[in-house]
Amino acid sequence: MVMLKRLSSLATGTLIVATSLVQISAYDNSRSDNLAVYWGQNSYGATHTSDTANWQKSLSTYCQDNVINAIPLAFLDVFFSTGGDPEINFSNICSSSTNGVFSGTNLANCQFMAADIQACQAKGKIITISLGGASGAATFSSDAQGQAFAQTIWNLFLGGSSSTRPFGSAVLDGVDLDIEGGGSTGFAAFVDQLRTLMATGNKPYYVTAAPQCPFPDAYIGAALNAASFDAVYVQFYNNYCGNNAPSSLTLVRAGISQPGIYLNRLKIIIYNFIVRDNWARTQSPNPNVKVYIGAPASTTAAGSGYVDATTLGNLAISARAQYPSFGGIMLWDASQAYANGRYDVAVKNAMGSGTGSTTTPSTTTTTKTSTTPTTTSTTPTTTSTTPTTTTTSTATPTSCAGVAAWSSTVAYNGGSWVTYK
């Protein structure tokens, strides 16, 4: 929120008027400074049961300024329940046990939330429904079941129609997949069918995912390679590859290593972005997919991975400068961010301003048609002691996720990345 003072000269003196202005702009998925914040699970309340004053508030509370750009509603945690309909649970705001259900189902009636959703959308935020969660029963038995479920989601939450729409007349802006258990069957088919339905709509729709930071993700990785996603909110927490990974951690924990060098948390995150950025531009069906750094919004929001806003902002600035796929930061969750002194504001400020386009750096390209990937790197290029002579070497041994393997015959520049067995 921008606070402006307007000076007005009057005959009787000077009146100072403080005016609060909020510039409304439509959501722009191409930007590199977006902030996505999950809402729905009252994470702060779960860990601070007596501090009810700071429990999760109504959705519109978190849409009063320009800080947050995207809000996934967490969660639709059961795919197939009573009557074949799913279940949703938004903790202290709306659930089947406190707000009632539609007849013949266990689907909570949260139609009172329609006004909040529409108010947030009017302020340029996108509101999506997040499927899954850490304890969600979110699995498909087949591709056909995934395709059929896409129609259900379209009818209940998006541009379709149903007599049991949980948010009434409100039309959400898309779907997020936070799949943390079960299997990978059916998710690519689900997204493909959802895309087909979205193409018939009269507004933009978005599909996002929240994989764990180990690559590839065990549950949603196959779908990310096969279907078109708009953004990926990588969970850099509750994992060895989290934002607060200790400085003594080497890449060997991630399946590779760089001989003799211990890496700080910045390099671990940036390495993961090398992999993710390479995936975004060479494997993803959508080459414009955006990759986010996901982080907990306080020390009690996750078991590990919390860092202060300045550190998180620096990670974002470094990723943005190097990788065109960088889209911004994701936080878990809104209740924790607000209780933690508006951590979301601090992160947004620390991340700084991005744009809708980023200069593409030197890249590593992986040929997809061969069973043994052939990797060609435009780096490293080394200059000999004779200033006029430049020698370029291309490393061709085994690679990892598009990052060339280390070779004893190649001289590397400082900061270069290699894989090493």
XYZ file of C-alpha atoms in Angstrom:
421
model
C 0.000 0.000 0.000
C 1.329 3.413 -0.968
C 0.689 6.222 1.470
C 0.605 9.666 -0.140
C 0.227 13.090 1.381
C -1.625 15.681 -0.641
C -1.168 19.377 0.169
C -4.156 21.618 -0.435
C -3.798 25.385 0.062
C -6.925 26.909 1.534
C -7.818 30.507 2.401
C -7.728 29.660 6.080
C -4.489 27.700 5.974
C -2.988 24.481 4.658
C -4.752 21.150 5.033
C -2.719 17.968 4.857
C -4.794 15.021 3.691
C -3.416 11.477 3.985
C -4.772 9.346 1.173
C -4.369 5.583 0.900
C -4.152 4.493 -2.710
C -4.089 0.954 -4.019
C -3.162 0.558 -7.659
C -5.155 -2.305 -9.121
C -3.475 -4.344 -11.836
C -4.387 -7.686 -13.330
C -2.366 -10.747 -12.393
C 0.601 -11.203 -14.741
C 2.033 -14.724 -14.733
C 5.048 -13.629 -16.789
C 6.437 -11.462 -13.977
C 9.425 -12.420 -11.840
C 8.264 -10.804 -8.587
C 4.941 -12.493 -7.886
C 4.086 -13.638 -4.371
C 1.829 -16.679 -3.922
C 0.544 -17.358 -0.400
C -1.538 -20.364 0.627
C -4.683 -19.785 2.684
C -7.091 -22.201 4.318
C -5.358 -24.384 6.899
C -4.877 -21.878 9.751
C -1.334 -23.127 10.182
C -0.649 -20.565 12.907
C -3.709 -21.633 14.867
C -2.644 -25.266 14.681
C 0.611 -24.430 16.477
C -0.712 -21.601 18.688
C -4.049 -22.906 19.899
C -4.500 -20.278 22.627
C -3.589 -17.240 20.514
C -6.943 -17.020 18.761
C -6.472 -13.330 17.928
C -3.877 -14.311 15.335
C -5.682 -17.275 13.869
C -6.539 -17.329 10.193
C -8.957 -14.584 9.137
C -11.464 -14.437 6.284
C -9.967 -14.613 2.799
C -10.587 -10.961 1.944
C -8.431 -9.898 4.908
C -5.386 -10.910 2.889
C -6.395 -8.951 -0.213
C -6.363 -5.422 1.183
C -3.039 -4.411 -0.379
C -0.834 -5.232 -3.366
C 1.520 -7.608 -1.546
C 0.008 -10.997 -2.455
C -0.641 -11.859 -6.106
C -1.956 -15.432 -5.974
C -3.823 -17.322 -3.250
C -4.316 -21.095 -3.516
C -7.178 -22.229 -1.249
C -5.960 -25.209 0.785
C -7.316 -27.811 0.542
C -9.591 -29.977 -1.490
C -8.185 -32.955 0.371
C -10.433 -35.867 -0.637
C -11.125 -36.556 -4.308
C -13.946 -39.089 -4.044
C -16.241 -39.018 -1.040
C -19.968 -39.438 -0.358
C -22.020 -39.214 -3.527
C -18.844 -39.212 -5.617
C -18.111 -35.562 -4.835
C -14.867 -34.315 -3.261
C -14.331 -32.813 0.193
C -12.916 -29.388 1.060
C -11.649 -28.139 4.401
C -10.605 -24.596 5.306
C -10.045 -25.149 9.007
C -11.620 -22.436 11.188
C -13.310 -20.651 8.257
C -15.320 -23.370 6.524
C -15.605 -27.142 6.874
C -18.210 -29.864 6.596
C -18.456 -30.146 10.383
C -19.142 -26.461 11.044
C -20.847 -25.155 7.911
C -22.923 -28.058 6.700
C -22.785 -29.999 3.444
C -24.763 -30.318 0.243
C -27.406 -33.038 0.415
C -26.100 -36.496 -0.413
C -22.458 -35.405 -0.209
C -19.755 -34.540 2.301
C -18.893 -31.387 0.346
C -18.888 -28.330 2.617
C -21.183 -25.470 1.678
C -18.900 -22.425 1.699
C -21.050 -20.195 -0.491
C -20.662 -17.333 1.998
C -17.048 -17.127 0.752
C -18.163 -16.029 -2.721
C -18.060 -12.335 -1.799
C -14.528 -12.674 -0.388
C -13.292 -14.493 -3.481
C -14.799 -11.931 -5.819
C -13.412 -9.052 -3.736
C -9.899 -10.509 -4.001
C -10.274 -11.055 -7.737
C -11.460 -7.449 -8.154
C -8.133 -6.383 -6.667
C -6.125 -8.271 -9.261
C -5.391 -11.458 -7.319
C -5.957 -14.944 -8.676
C -7.714 -17.406 -6.382
C -7.211 -21.100 -7.119
C -8.288 -24.335 -5.457
C -5.392 -26.446 -4.169
C -5.833 -30.210 -4.401
C -4.092 -32.594 -2.034
C -2.044 -31.497 0.952
C 0.180 -33.480 3.282
C -2.637 -35.741 4.484
C -4.932 -35.598 1.488
C -6.622 -38.604 -0.117
C -5.720 -37.382 -3.574
C -5.168 -40.249 -5.979
C -6.497 -41.604 -9.261
C -6.772 -45.240 -10.252
C -6.530 -44.514 -13.985
C -6.216 -41.795 -16.608
C -9.937 -42.093 -17.290
C -10.700 -41.326 -13.653
C -8.399 -38.299 -13.814
C -10.181 -37.015 -16.914
C -13.600 -37.466 -15.317
C -12.450 -35.642 -12.192
C -11.355 -32.680 -14.328
C -14.987 -32.294 -15.381
C -16.050 -32.400 -11.718
C -13.583 -29.659 -10.775
C -14.648 -27.568 -13.771
C -18.304 -27.820 -12.769
C -17.814 -27.218 -9.046
C -15.174 -24.469 -8.982
C -14.436 -23.083 -12.449
C -16.482 -22.255 -15.543
C -18.951 -25.132 -15.446
C -22.255 -25.435 -13.636
C -23.557 -27.534 -10.772
C -26.199 -27.329 -8.060
C -23.481 -28.043 -5.495
C -20.943 -25.281 -6.189
C -19.154 -24.734 -2.833
C -18.483 -21.045 -3.578
C -21.763 -20.304 -5.302
C -21.453 -17.784 -8.116
C -17.728 -17.203 -7.583
C -15.593 -18.636 -10.389
C -12.069 -19.524 -9.310
C -9.042 -18.782 -11.485
C -7.539 -22.235 -11.660
C -6.221 -25.316 -9.912
C -3.111 -26.053 -7.861
C -1.769 -29.578 -7.345
C -0.069 -30.120 -3.977
C 0.191 -33.891 -4.235
C 2.282 -35.301 -1.380
C 1.259 -38.943 -1.349
C -0.296 -41.782 -3.309
C 0.912 -42.205 -6.865
C 1.398 -40.358 -10.129
C -1.331 -42.123 -12.138
C -3.889 -39.919 -13.838
C -2.546 -36.455 -13.063
C -1.267 -35.671 -16.554
C -4.608 -36.804 -17.994
C -6.403 -34.679 -15.392
C -4.450 -31.550 -16.356
C -4.832 -32.182 -20.092
C -8.603 -32.537 -19.772
C -8.764 -29.503 -17.512
C -6.870 -27.502 -20.145
C -9.391 -28.573 -22.771
C -12.239 -27.326 -20.591
C -10.420 -24.114 -19.700
C -9.998 -23.327 -23.389
C -13.787 -23.008 -23.624
C -13.942 -20.450 -20.814
C -14.315 -16.700 -21.061
C -11.352 -15.750 -18.863
C -7.750 -16.849 -18.231
C -7.278 -19.960 -16.101
C -4.086 -21.204 -14.463
C -2.705 -24.595 -13.468
C 0.061 -24.728 -10.866
C 1.832 -27.406 -8.839
C 3.778 -27.509 -5.575
C 6.417 -30.253 -5.879
C 9.021 -31.029 -3.225
C 12.510 -29.674 -3.920
C 14.146 -33.075 -4.652
C 14.031 -33.450 -8.429
C 12.063 -35.035 -9.974
C 9.098 -35.019 -7.612
C 7.909 -38.528 -6.742
C 4.199 -37.819 -7.193
C 3.719 -34.964 -9.634
C 7.007 -35.141 -11.559
C 5.598 -37.257 -14.392
C 2.661 -34.887 -14.890
C 4.995 -31.882 -14.935
C 6.862 -33.489 -17.824
C 3.722 -34.431 -19.741
C 1.179 -31.637 -19.196
C 1.194 -27.851 -19.381
C 1.585 -25.944 -16.097
C 1.749 -22.179 -15.656
C 3.776 -22.094 -12.442
C 5.586 -24.464 -10.105
C 5.786 -23.576 -6.396
C 8.796 -25.652 -5.320
C 8.688 -26.510 -1.608
C 12.178 -25.655 -0.376
C 11.349 -26.768 3.154
C 11.024 -29.969 5.180
C 13.752 -31.383 2.916
C 17.558 -31.602 2.824
C 17.465 -29.151 -0.080
C 15.550 -26.522 1.898
C 16.241 -22.802 2.143
C 18.123 -23.204 5.433
C 20.281 -26.173 4.395
C 23.466 -26.065 6.537
C 26.578 -24.561 5.012
C 28.468 -27.862 5.326
C 26.007 -29.646 3.076
C 27.493 -30.713 -0.237
C 25.716 -31.559 -3.416
C 26.418 -35.226 -2.758
C 23.265 -35.121 -0.591
C 21.370 -34.221 -3.738
C 22.872 -37.096 -5.684
C 25.865 -35.218 -7.105
C 28.934 -33.445 -5.782
C 31.490 -30.852 -6.725
C 34.910 -32.151 -5.624
C 36.423 -30.518 -2.558
C 33.915 -27.682 -2.259
C 31.374 -27.156 0.495
C 28.373 -25.158 -0.628
C 26.341 -22.614 1.272
C 22.558 -22.527 1.146
C 22.545 -20.001 -1.683
C 24.422 -22.355 -3.999
C 22.196 -25.281 -3.057
C 19.075 -23.338 -3.968
C 20.647 -21.891 -7.093
C 21.823 -25.364 -8.140
C 18.257 -26.554 -7.818
C 17.264 -23.652 -10.006
C 19.789 -24.731 -12.635
C 17.934 -28.040 -12.754
C 14.465 -26.485 -12.617
C 15.245 -23.761 -15.151
C 16.704 -26.326 -17.524
C 13.562 -28.435 -17.057
C 11.328 -25.424 -17.686
C 12.983 -24.586 -20.990
C 13.839 -28.031 -22.356
C 11.338 -30.517 -20.888
C 8.186 -28.717 -19.793
C 5.406 -28.727 -22.420
C 5.019 -25.040 -21.510
C 8.419 -23.356 -22.068
C 7.082 -20.242 -20.329
C 6.308 -22.006 -17.055
C 7.429 -20.037 -13.989
C 9.345 -21.563 -11.075
C 8.958 -20.183 -7.538
C 11.017 -20.530 -4.380
C 8.611 -21.922 -1.783
C 9.243 -21.116 1.882
C 7.575 -21.308 5.298
C 6.351 -17.940 6.582
C 7.604 -18.496 10.131
C 9.575 -20.933 12.257
C 6.369 -22.765 13.206
C 5.030 -23.066 9.661
C 7.273 -26.043 8.805
C 9.735 -28.415 10.398
C 12.652 -26.812 8.562
C 13.389 -24.313 5.818
C 12.567 -20.973 7.452
C 14.946 -18.089 6.784
C 14.604 -14.376 7.467
C 13.055 -12.170 4.799
C 16.374 -10.643 3.736
C 17.931 -14.055 3.103
C 14.890 -15.232 1.169
C 14.869 -12.008 -0.826
C 18.535 -12.472 -1.718
C 17.828 -16.004 -2.927
C 15.070 -14.609 -5.128
C 17.226 -11.790 -6.493
C 20.013 -14.228 -7.379
C 17.619 -16.656 -9.083
C 15.899 -13.859 -10.999
C 19.213 -12.505 -12.277
C 20.301 -15.871 -13.667
C 17.216 -17.819 -14.680
C 14.395 -16.595 -16.935
C 11.965 -19.147 -15.514
C 12.020 -17.536 -12.058
C 8.541 -16.324 -11.151
C 8.682 -15.251 -7.513
C 8.187 -16.626 -4.016
C 5.540 -18.908 -2.514
C 4.770 -18.830 1.229
C 3.063 -21.284 3.558
C 0.820 -19.801 4.827
C -1.133 -16.526 5.202
C -1.894 -16.935 8.912
C 1.779 -17.520 9.715
C 2.924 -14.579 7.581
C 0.573 -12.122 9.261
C 1.371 -13.346 12.781
C 5.080 -13.088 11.963
C 4.985 -9.298 11.649
C 3.688 -9.328 8.067
C 6.500 -11.541 6.815
C 4.822 -11.399 3.407
C 5.429 -7.640 3.215
C 9.063 -8.026 4.277
C 9.637 -10.748 1.672
C 7.940 -8.774 -1.089
C 10.118 -5.756 -0.307
C 13.299 -7.846 -0.020
C 12.597 -9.585 -3.328
C 12.412 -6.247 -5.120
C 10.749 -5.485 -8.412
C 10.886 -7.825 -11.344
C 9.572 -7.556 -14.859
C 7.593 -9.603 -17.304
C 10.686 -10.631 -19.230
C 14.200 -11.724 -18.349
C 17.327 -11.903 -20.472
C 18.121 -15.512 -21.271
C 21.591 -16.500 -19.973
C 23.940 -19.090 -21.434
C 22.073 -22.365 -21.259
C 22.624 -26.078 -21.241
C 20.546 -27.943 -23.818
C 19.666 -31.608 -23.457
C 18.658 -33.636 -26.512
C 15.437 -35.485 -25.615
C 15.333 -37.983 -28.468
C 18.240 -40.126 -27.313
C 17.981 -42.670 -24.518
C 21.412 -41.492 -23.402
C 21.093 -37.683 -23.264
C 23.666 -35.792 -25.293
C 24.549 -32.608 -23.438
C 26.047 -29.585 -25.127
C 27.088 -26.680 -22.921
C 27.813 -23.142 -24.065
C 29.968 -22.810 -20.939
C 32.596 -22.934 -19.586
C 34.843 -20.812 -21.785
C 38.347 -20.257 -20.453
C 40.931 -17.724 -21.534
C 44.611 -18.691 -21.611
C 47.456 -16.549 -20.228
C 47.891 -15.165 -23.752
C 45.079 -12.597 -23.932
C 44.351 -13.144 -27.617
C 43.769 -16.901 -27.310
C 40.471 -18.339 -26.131
C 39.931 -22.076 -25.689
C 36.458 -23.566 -25.410
C 35.890 -27.118 -24.147
C 32.645 -29.050 -24.169
C 32.137 -31.656 -21.460
C 30.425 -34.745 -22.816
C 30.539 -37.418 -20.071
C 27.435 -38.430 -18.145
C 25.273 -35.468 -17.144
C 22.593 -34.842 -14.521
C 19.400 -32.932 -15.373
C 21.175 -31.136 -18.181
C 24.242 -30.108 -16.111
C 27.454 -31.334 -17.760
C 29.667 -33.886 -16.011
C 33.055 -32.904 -14.543
C 36.046 -33.714 -16.715
C 39.704 -33.663 -15.679
C 40.622 -32.292 -19.120
C 38.438 -29.179 -18.854
C 39.446 -25.946 -17.110
C 36.430 -24.378 -15.408
C 35.619 -20.786 -14.552
C 34.777 -19.978 -10.932
C 31.088 -20.565 -10.294
C 30.671 -23.182 -13.027
C 28.478 -26.193 -12.182
C 29.239 -29.819 -12.996
C 28.097 -33.265 -11.950
C 30.615 -35.670 -10.469
C 30.378 -39.354 -9.619
